[in-house]
Amino acid sequence: MELNDSIRTIKGIGGKSEKLFNKLGIYTVEELLCFYPREYDIFGKIEPISQAAEGNIVIIHAGLREYPKTMASGGLKITRARFGDASGNITAVWFNMQFVMKMLHMGAHYILRGKVVNRNGFLELHQPKILSRQEYANLAGRMQPVYRLTAGLTGNAVAKAVNIALKETDLSGDFLPADIRKENNLISWKKAVAAIHFPDNKEECIQARRRLVFDEFFIFALALGQLKKVKKSIPSKYIMSPDIKTKQLIQSLPYKLTKAQESAWNDIKEDMLSGIVMNRLVQGDVGSGKTIIAVLALALAAENGFQGAIMVPTEVLAKQHYETFQELLKPLGINTILLTGSMTASQKKKAYAQIENHETDIVIGTHALIQEKVGFHSLGLVVTDEQHRFGVKQREALYSKGSEPHMLVMSATPIPRTLAVILYGELDISVIDVLPEGRLPVKNCVVGTNYRTQAYKFMQQETAAGHQVYIICPMVDESENMEAENVTDYSAMLREKMPPGIRVACLHGKMKPSQKNQIMEDFALHKADILVSTTVIEVGINIPNATVMMIENAERFGLAQLHQLRGRVGRGSAQSYCIFMAGNSSKEVMDRLSVLGNSNDGFYVAEQDLKMRGPGDFFGIRQSGELDFKLADIYQDADVLAQANKAAAKFESKDIIQLCKKYNRLKEKIVPYAGGVLL
Ligand code: ADP
Ligand code: MG
């Protein structure tokens, strides 16, 4: 079996399961091997029922006490069965798994493993796995891989396929030269791939992960190193002359630019006037006012007769930026258009024509901007906003729409400068490190669910004062997540709880983009008072009239994400509030959330998050989609990043080309990163 063979070559994978694997982005044997577990499940000891504690995964050995019953409820088939051991009884609950009824017999004993959930004061065992003695004996004490799945595909099926692939492929080709491995204390690729899926123990798992993280950073550093060389001091075809319109624009703003904004703008102007292609990152915490910087840069390009494009990660944000840009630029005679995936074919066609004929100066869009059909007349500047939501590849795809245009990248990820210098090696960096004046810092509180009634009262006060409120629920998750506060149910519940005058809207990721846009637009126009939403509003949205955010089940989010979410309030002059509601108020959860309660500083939050996760928690919540890493975490693995960067720096272009020739899998990874300009 070869690494780039189709997964169909694996015994047991037929047409039907192939499609399921494809759904997870797995087409080849190599992709399967690099489909790393999301986490590991460690099978512990059997516990007496009386010791079962809420929130834990426990294993019990118990007899069936009452015959199971299945009932339909809320679109689910719920099966319940009562089990007992010498210490006590517990009810096991299964969702949509009626078949377990047939597996259970009165009086017989079973080993069950499931999560202990508190339901109205009674503990239940949710979705327990039924194990035979033999199965349990085989698994006890071992680390079992847990994979991200899709409906129809079980973890077992993935593990089985991985196992076969490990046995039947030759993994001895290791692209990391032996001296680098030795210098950095890394195990072989072969060993690492096997151990990341099926580690014998934690230490082995850590070693495997370290090696694979190193690889990710190393490849990234190689690609970036090349990109840097290619991009260094390219003479620009889009030379700007001093600006008049941008000066007018700054004059016309209802506020004065902050010192930090001014200095970022000066950096950009200098770049764009210099005759060399700009490659600049503007980094600034949420709410620091990055949008206006993009508007200015794009206006400068436009007044010099060049086109510009800004790419953002969501339709909702594209729409909002479009409105902001139009308002600011129309008076200056600069044309802007919107280009998003949800536009109709004929709307898109019209937009393509306008872009191609230079009837429009500035295009604001989503990923739709990097579609093949989009061709510019004279693209002088590309901007990516919320870069942490894009990969380098997408950024480069936009860049390659022009003929070496100026590039501006904006990110709200609080990356310490030392790290940023490595990660954005090819970019110059401007930092916006102060917030606009007159902003009151967001007041935070971390509370348990018993505070909810009070929170609702508070929301009523705020809406009565003419302000608006966001309530964030965790993502709609069709699988077993019974506790998840489903957005739709939540809004229905809220409508009942709130006085009739309060208008509640709801927004979630499953909606059509056009529907999402409409809801956000209505909310921005104050056609609703409370917006119940999933994290789809996380990035970029700016509605200064919203002063309260409440985040349900805050413990389920990473701290950095919570910080981004919180950034949606505190954008106007009124006092804003953020309520972090913890669904589980264990000390650990409260300690973690209190970091946000105590500080509004993104850098501080990221730093604390890192400290708290510590090196032991090697599957911390991924903080950023920015860099397309599967395992690596730029914060947690900062030391490995530095090592990999150092190792990669020794490679000349010719070495890289040679390596790529020898190892196809390396080539495939490096070339797209460099947007096709490499090799
Ligand atoms: P972000 O950096 O998160 O993208 P935005 O660009 O959306 O922030 O700006 C947030 C809000 O701050 C907007 O309403 C914007 O008009 C306002 N703003 C930007 N710069 C200033 C400033 N210098 N003074 C006052 N308000 C500003
Ligand atoms: Mg923004």
XYZ file of C-alpha atoms in Angstrom, residues 102-668:
567
model
C -32.106 -6.266 22.881
C -28.673 -6.485 24.452
C -29.882 -6.291 28.039
C -31.334 -9.117 30.134
C -32.876 -8.931 33.588
C -30.571 -10.077 36.342
C -27.495 -10.200 34.132
C -24.417 -8.094 34.964
C -22.754 -5.615 32.650
C -19.731 -3.403 32.519
C -20.925 0.053 31.514
C -18.882 3.101 30.718
C -20.511 6.483 30.339
C -20.766 10.050 31.506
C -22.440 10.925 34.776
C -24.995 13.671 34.262
C -27.130 15.431 36.812
C -30.754 15.591 35.715
C -33.048 17.422 38.093
C -30.990 16.365 41.065
C -30.650 12.700 40.058
C -27.483 11.274 38.611
C -27.767 9.391 35.327
C -25.264 7.519 33.232
C -25.455 8.905 29.689
C -24.820 6.938 26.524
C -22.870 4.195 28.302
C -20.935 1.725 26.252
C -21.682 -1.874 27.118
C -18.486 -3.902 27.410
C -17.851 -7.588 27.843
C -15.341 -8.656 30.501
C -12.894 -9.501 27.795
C -13.311 -6.149 26.074
C -12.807 -4.349 29.334
C -9.723 -6.375 30.198
C -8.206 -5.514 26.832
C -8.873 -1.818 27.198
C -8.206 -1.196 30.881
C -5.458 1.341 31.456
C -4.878 1.970 27.753
C -5.210 5.197 25.820
C -7.880 4.865 23.181
C -7.900 7.311 20.295
C -11.007 9.458 19.987
C -11.580 10.755 16.466
C -13.670 13.527 15.056
C -16.500 11.648 13.373
C -19.359 12.059 10.979
C -22.776 10.396 11.188
C -22.505 6.781 10.079
C -18.814 6.387 10.841
C -17.746 4.980 14.199
C -14.528 5.553 16.066
C -13.913 1.851 15.846
C -14.120 1.862 12.071
C -11.578 4.683 11.886
C -9.238 2.968 14.353
C -9.470 -0.266 12.415
C -8.656 1.389 9.113
C -5.740 3.271 10.676
C -4.433 0.040 12.106
C -4.416 -1.657 8.710
C -2.826 1.370 7.063
C -0.080 1.406 9.691
C 0.696 -2.238 9.076
C 0.637 -2.201 5.305
C 2.405 1.002 4.348
C 6.097 1.678 4.362
C 6.634 4.582 6.707
C 10.381 4.427 6.866
C 10.849 7.429 4.562
C 11.542 10.219 7.002
C 12.090 13.620 5.450
C 13.705 15.029 8.553
C 17.431 14.444 8.222
C 18.924 12.330 10.996
C 21.049 15.151 12.383
C 18.033 17.380 12.875
C 16.213 14.565 14.568
C 19.078 13.944 16.873
C 19.693 17.576 17.643
C 16.077 18.122 18.584
C 15.527 14.824 20.289
C 12.808 13.642 17.950
C 11.548 10.120 17.322
C 11.184 8.792 13.782
C 8.167 9.642 11.678
C 7.189 6.006 11.505
C 7.184 5.650 15.239
C 5.398 8.950 15.729
C 2.548 8.168 13.350
C 1.905 4.819 15.000
C 2.093 6.216 18.507
C -0.113 9.222 17.907
C -2.948 6.829 17.112
C -2.191 4.017 19.521
C 0.177 5.134 22.240
C 1.202 2.588 24.821
C 1.390 5.260 27.433
C 1.259 8.965 27.928
C 4.984 9.511 27.555
C 4.969 7.852 24.160
C 2.037 9.979 23.145
C 3.845 13.145 24.155
C 6.914 12.118 22.152
C 4.794 11.340 19.110
C 2.965 14.586 19.324
C 6.182 16.536 19.738
C 7.641 15.020 16.603
C 4.528 15.725 14.545
C 4.217 19.242 15.866
C 7.834 19.795 14.943
C 7.061 18.610 11.420
C 4.177 20.995 11.079
C 6.243 23.948 12.188
C 9.256 22.832 10.202
C 7.306 22.560 6.959
C 5.649 25.848 7.689
C 8.992 27.503 8.326
C 10.465 26.092 5.120
C 7.572 27.404 3.083
C 7.636 30.754 4.789
C 11.369 31.062 4.377
C 10.903 30.652 0.653
C 8.029 33.049 0.567
C 10.156 35.598 2.335
C 12.943 35.241 -0.194
C 10.575 35.493 -3.111
C 8.868 38.512 -1.677
C 11.760 40.458 -0.375
C 11.976 43.850 -1.981
C 9.914 43.196 -5.079
C 9.634 46.445 -7.017
C 5.988 47.423 -7.099
C 3.986 48.138 -10.196
C 1.567 50.108 -8.078
C 3.396 53.133 -6.904
C 1.214 55.549 -5.032
C 1.645 59.264 -4.867
C 0.754 61.343 -1.822
C -2.862 61.258 -0.900
C -5.563 63.870 -0.892
C -8.671 61.793 -0.480
C -7.395 59.880 2.520
C -6.624 63.191 4.230
C -10.183 64.299 3.526
C -11.413 60.997 4.838
C -9.504 61.347 8.098
C -10.858 64.892 8.448
C -14.399 63.723 7.940
C -14.320 61.011 10.607
C -16.419 61.651 13.695
C -13.367 60.793 15.799
C -9.652 61.387 15.880
C -7.363 58.480 15.017
C -5.535 57.098 17.998
C -1.759 57.474 18.117
C -1.429 53.765 17.373
C -3.765 53.983 14.390
C -1.861 56.971 13.087
C 1.414 55.172 13.335
C 0.062 52.048 11.617
C -1.353 54.241 8.868
C 1.990 56.001 8.477
C 3.761 52.648 8.158
C 1.320 51.623 5.446
C 1.566 54.899 3.558
C 5.323 54.733 3.639
C 5.224 51.187 2.247
C 2.804 52.038 -0.502
C 4.729 55.100 -1.585
C 8.078 53.349 -1.413
C 8.068 51.610 -4.772
C 8.483 48.214 -3.091
C 5.616 45.760 -2.622
C 4.097 46.098 0.845
C 3.768 43.003 3.012
C 2.408 44.207 6.277
C 0.565 42.754 9.226
C -1.527 45.039 11.383
C -2.084 43.442 14.713
C -4.515 44.913 17.187
C -6.775 43.667 19.899
C -10.513 43.478 19.251
C -12.059 46.906 19.061
C -8.776 48.728 18.499
C -10.090 50.147 15.223
C -8.448 48.163 12.460
C -11.252 48.611 9.925
C -10.578 52.276 9.341
C -6.943 51.458 8.624
C -8.046 49.074 5.871
C -10.440 51.692 4.511
C -7.632 54.241 4.333
C -5.212 51.902 2.598
C -7.830 50.885 0.052
C -8.828 54.494 -0.515
C -5.205 55.386 -1.172
C -4.967 52.675 -3.805
C -8.243 53.801 -5.345
C -7.300 57.441 -5.614
C -4.130 56.388 -7.362
C -6.198 54.562 -9.936
C -5.750 51.015 -8.666
C -8.232 48.460 -7.484
C -8.282 46.922 -4.047
C -9.899 43.927 -2.412
C -10.598 43.009 1.170
C -11.393 39.452 2.171
C -13.241 38.637 5.394
C -14.225 35.259 6.850
C -18.006 35.556 7.029
C -20.809 36.914 4.874
C -22.225 38.802 7.787
C -18.987 40.663 8.281
C -18.579 41.277 4.540
C -22.001 42.862 4.447
C -21.234 45.021 7.419
C -17.879 46.152 6.076
C -19.518 46.905 2.756
C -21.900 49.292 4.438
C -19.142 50.941 6.453
C -16.959 51.336 3.376
C -19.757 52.766 1.276
C -20.668 55.295 3.870
C -17.075 56.488 4.129
C -16.003 56.254 0.516
C -19.013 57.227 -1.557
C -18.616 60.907 -0.691
C -15.072 60.663 -2.061
C -16.276 59.205 -5.330
C -14.782 55.778 -4.675
C -16.916 52.799 -5.787
C -17.252 49.678 -3.702
C -19.015 46.401 -4.367
C -19.794 43.267 -2.431
C -18.970 39.749 -3.561
C -20.161 36.801 -1.494
C -21.069 33.177 -2.022
C -24.758 33.692 -1.368
C -25.236 36.121 -4.245
C -27.195 34.750 -7.183
C -25.374 33.638 -10.297
C -26.494 36.706 -12.203
C -25.500 39.056 -9.397
C -22.088 37.441 -9.328
C -21.750 37.679 -13.069
C -22.451 41.368 -12.924
C -19.923 41.793 -10.129
C -17.260 39.876 -12.069
C -17.776 42.171 -15.030
C -17.522 45.295 -12.896
C -14.330 44.015 -11.333
C -12.802 43.096 -14.631
C -13.706 46.359 -16.339
C -12.496 48.445 -13.426
C -15.953 49.895 -12.944
C -15.409 49.315 -9.295
C -12.477 50.396 -7.156
C -12.879 48.239 -4.087
C -14.303 44.749 -3.681
C -15.363 43.516 -0.284
C -15.923 39.808 -0.121
C -15.648 36.435 1.469
C -13.837 33.356 0.123
C -15.868 34.073 -3.012
C -13.096 36.536 -3.868
C -10.570 33.809 -4.505
C -12.796 31.851 -6.889
C -11.343 31.219 -10.283
C -13.834 33.385 -12.089
C -12.762 36.534 -10.336
C -10.301 38.521 -12.412
C -9.190 42.061 -11.661
C -8.267 44.851 -14.009
C -5.507 46.379 -11.920
C -5.378 44.963 -8.444
C -2.971 47.110 -6.471
C -3.784 46.134 -2.892
C -5.195 43.085 -1.148
C -6.318 43.075 2.469
C -7.293 40.108 4.613
C -9.259 41.015 7.696
C -9.431 38.625 10.639
C -6.490 36.719 9.252
C -6.709 34.287 12.157
C -9.691 32.791 10.383
C -7.831 32.209 7.165
C -4.834 30.120 6.267
C -1.705 31.419 4.678
C -2.848 29.599 1.547
C -6.008 31.630 1.248
C -4.149 34.823 1.851
C -1.713 33.889 -0.894
C -4.563 32.897 -3.208
C -5.939 36.405 -2.929
C -2.472 37.847 -3.493
C -2.078 35.817 -6.651
C -5.224 37.440 -8.071
C -3.041 40.393 -8.873
C 0.393 40.897 -10.253
C 2.313 41.289 -7.013
C -0.072 43.704 -5.348
C 0.559 45.337 -2.021
C -0.605 43.154 0.818
C -2.087 44.127 4.144
C -3.054 41.515 6.710
C -5.104 42.299 9.781
C -5.302 40.080 12.803
C -6.810 40.313 16.236
C -4.982 37.281 17.601
C -2.882 38.382 20.499
C 0.383 36.746 19.531
C 3.416 37.868 21.503
C 5.813 39.758 19.289
C 8.561 37.142 19.541
C 6.190 34.536 18.140
C 4.680 36.853 15.568
C 8.120 37.505 14.128
C 8.456 33.785 13.407
C 4.913 33.100 12.299
C 4.677 36.094 10.043
C 8.288 35.924 9.021
C 7.677 37.509 5.651
C 5.570 40.372 6.934
C 6.438 43.676 8.532
C 4.394 44.267 11.630
C 2.474 47.281 12.920
C 0.792 46.987 16.272
C -2.287 48.927 17.355
C -1.860 48.675 21.059
C -4.290 51.245 22.390
C -8.051 51.358 22.284
C -9.902 54.469 21.109
C -10.392 57.047 23.796
C -13.577 57.386 25.728
C -14.232 53.659 25.748
C -15.251 52.360 29.100
C -13.673 48.987 29.781
C -16.175 46.127 29.595
C -17.386 45.085 33.041
C -17.205 41.332 33.407
C -18.747 38.798 35.688
C -18.327 35.064 35.947
C -21.423 33.372 37.349
C -23.216 30.058 37.697
C -26.559 29.245 36.114
C -28.434 30.287 39.261
C -27.682 33.873 38.219
C -29.670 33.540 35.015
C -32.916 35.084 36.278
C -31.018 38.087 37.506
C -29.175 38.323 34.212
C -32.478 38.432 32.351
C -33.675 41.232 34.590
C -30.516 43.134 33.876
C -31.050 42.661 30.154
C -34.512 44.125 30.481
C -33.054 47.227 32.094
C -30.480 47.615 29.378
C -32.958 47.129 26.550
C -35.311 49.595 28.228
C -32.430 52.078 28.077
C -32.329 51.535 24.307
C -29.375 49.157 24.217
C -29.072 45.716 22.694
C -27.967 42.338 23.971
C -26.180 39.284 22.612
C -26.648 35.863 24.136
C -24.184 33.261 22.904
C -24.917 29.545 23.043
C -22.497 26.787 22.123
C -22.716 25.494 18.536
C -25.750 23.500 17.466
C -24.399 20.011 17.631
C -26.597 17.303 16.234
C -24.909 14.520 18.174
C -25.566 13.575 21.770
C -24.915 16.972 23.223
C -28.101 17.021 25.176
C -26.999 19.737 27.546
C -26.127 22.171 24.811
C -28.420 25.118 24.941
C -29.836 24.892 21.510
C -30.209 28.328 20.015
C -33.681 27.795 18.653
C -35.121 26.358 21.831
C -33.324 28.957 23.821
C -34.874 31.855 21.925
C -38.326 30.307 22.213
C -37.794 29.973 25.946
C -36.482 33.510 26.192
C -39.467 34.963 24.338
C -41.684 33.435 26.954
C -39.580 34.643 29.854
C -39.150 38.204 28.625
C -41.912 40.815 28.616
C -43.719 40.934 25.243
C -42.170 44.261 24.173
C -38.694 42.756 23.953
C -37.871 41.486 20.507
C -35.740 38.356 20.401
C -33.962 37.275 17.225
C -31.945 34.147 16.679
C -28.992 33.242 14.518
C -27.020 30.048 13.994
C -24.578 28.449 11.627
C -27.083 26.128 10.019
C -28.984 29.023 8.489
C -28.542 30.095 4.880
C -26.058 32.945 4.473
C -28.742 35.246 3.097
C -30.903 34.575 6.115
C -27.970 35.245 8.446
C -27.233 38.509 6.669
C -30.829 39.612 7.011
C -30.913 38.867 10.721
C -27.650 40.688 11.388
C -28.764 43.625 9.327
C -32.024 43.830 11.226
C -30.167 43.618 14.483
C -27.784 46.378 13.420
C -30.845 48.506 12.571
C -32.183 47.811 16.052
C -35.123 45.776 14.776
C -34.438 43.330 17.591
C -33.346 43.867 21.169
C -31.761 40.541 21.966
C -29.871 38.345 19.554
C -29.447 34.732 20.575
C -26.615 33.336 18.514
C -23.924 30.732 18.188
C -20.370 31.863 17.707
C -21.100 32.843 14.103
C -20.951 36.431 15.316
C -17.560 35.954 16.836
C -15.545 37.698 14.208
C -15.447 41.362 13.450
C -19.082 42.380 13.833
C -19.470 45.937 15.028
C -22.732 47.066 16.584
C -21.801 49.779 19.079
C -25.320 49.923 20.483
C -24.992 46.410 21.900
C -23.897 46.710 25.505
C -24.517 43.307 27.031
C -23.174 39.931 26.119
C -24.039 36.799 27.991
C -22.213 33.592 27.128
C -23.955 30.378 28.109
C -21.804 27.362 28.921
C -18.788 29.607 28.823
C -16.656 26.708 30.075
C -16.927 25.088 26.677
C -15.030 27.796 24.876
C -11.345 28.531 24.813
C -10.323 31.702 26.598
C -9.079 33.363 23.450
C -12.371 32.682 21.721
C -14.280 34.072 24.672
C -12.145 37.162 24.435
C -13.021 37.532 20.747
C -16.682 37.107 21.568
C -16.508 39.688 24.303
C -14.997 42.077 21.768
C -18.471 42.455 20.243
C -19.475 44.715 23.131
C -17.744 47.763 24.516
C -17.565 49.298 21.053
C -19.519 52.436 21.782
C -19.437 55.102 24.452
C -21.930 53.425 26.812
C -20.817 51.081 29.589
C -20.848 47.470 28.401
C -21.082 44.196 30.270
C -20.075 40.636 29.644
C -21.601 37.809 31.637
C -19.756 34.510 31.479
C -22.195 31.872 32.607
C -20.631 28.596 33.587
C -22.793 25.500 33.178
C -20.528 23.732 35.605
C -19.080 25.715 38.438
C -16.190 23.494 39.461
C -13.178 25.296 40.834
C -11.175 24.574 37.722
C -13.789 26.124 35.441
C -14.254 29.159 37.661
C -10.486 29.708 37.911
C -10.101 29.571 34.173
C -12.992 31.916 33.487
C -11.873 34.325 36.161
C -8.941 35.203 33.892
C -11.499 36.905 31.652
C -13.338 38.316 34.615
C -10.166 40.048 35.731
C -8.793 41.417 32.499
C -9.842 42.836 29.151
C -6.360 42.521 27.687
C -6.093 39.921 24.925
C -2.364 39.383 25.417
C -2.821 38.758 29.102
C -5.690 36.335 28.409
C -3.644 34.360 25.911
C -0.716 34.177 28.287
C -2.826 32.993 31.195
C -4.600 30.505 29.006
C -1.259 29.037 28.088
C -0.128 28.878 31.690
C -3.310 27.202 32.827
C -3.373 24.625 30.112
C 0.214 23.809 30.913
C 2.375 21.360 29.052
C 0.525 18.340 30.438
C -2.714 19.196 28.729
C -1.449 18.327 25.317
C -4.735 18.542 23.545
C -5.687 22.022 24.594
C -8.406 23.740 22.677
C -7.024 24.990 19.412
C -6.780 28.707 19.646
C -6.596 29.791 16.087
C -7.351 28.558 12.624
C -4.786 30.975 11.333
C -2.065 28.608 10.416
C -3.745 25.387 9.392
C -1.918 23.266 11.924
C -3.437 19.967 12.870
C -1.746 19.387 16.163
C 0.498 22.323 16.797
C -0.608 25.107 19.044
C 1.425 28.249 18.622
C 1.136 29.170 22.273
C 1.606 25.832 23.889
C 4.297 24.678 21.499
C 6.164 27.945 21.275
C 9.443 26.215 22.186
C 9.079 23.598 19.453
C 8.228 26.394 17.028
C 11.492 28.127 17.830
C 13.440 24.885 17.369
C 11.775 24.036 14.078
C 12.313 27.554 12.846
C 15.998 27.339 13.660
C 16.317 23.988 11.922
C 14.495 25.218 8.818
C 16.636 28.335 8.567
C 19.620 26.152 7.660
C 17.920 24.929 4.497
C 18.744 26.615 1.236
C 16.241 26.644 -1.608
C 18.155 23.907 -3.394
C 17.945 21.674 -0.297
C 14.222 22.212 -0.119
C 13.742 21.443 -3.776
C 15.714 18.265 -3.315
C 13.698 17.230 -0.289
C 10.470 17.954 -2.136
C 11.604 15.855 -5.057
C 12.229 12.946 -2.786
C 9.187 13.294 -0.587
C 6.051 14.041 -2.448
C 4.143 14.635 0.726
C 6.470 17.492 1.557
C 6.088 19.075 -1.830
C 2.339 18.959 -1.614
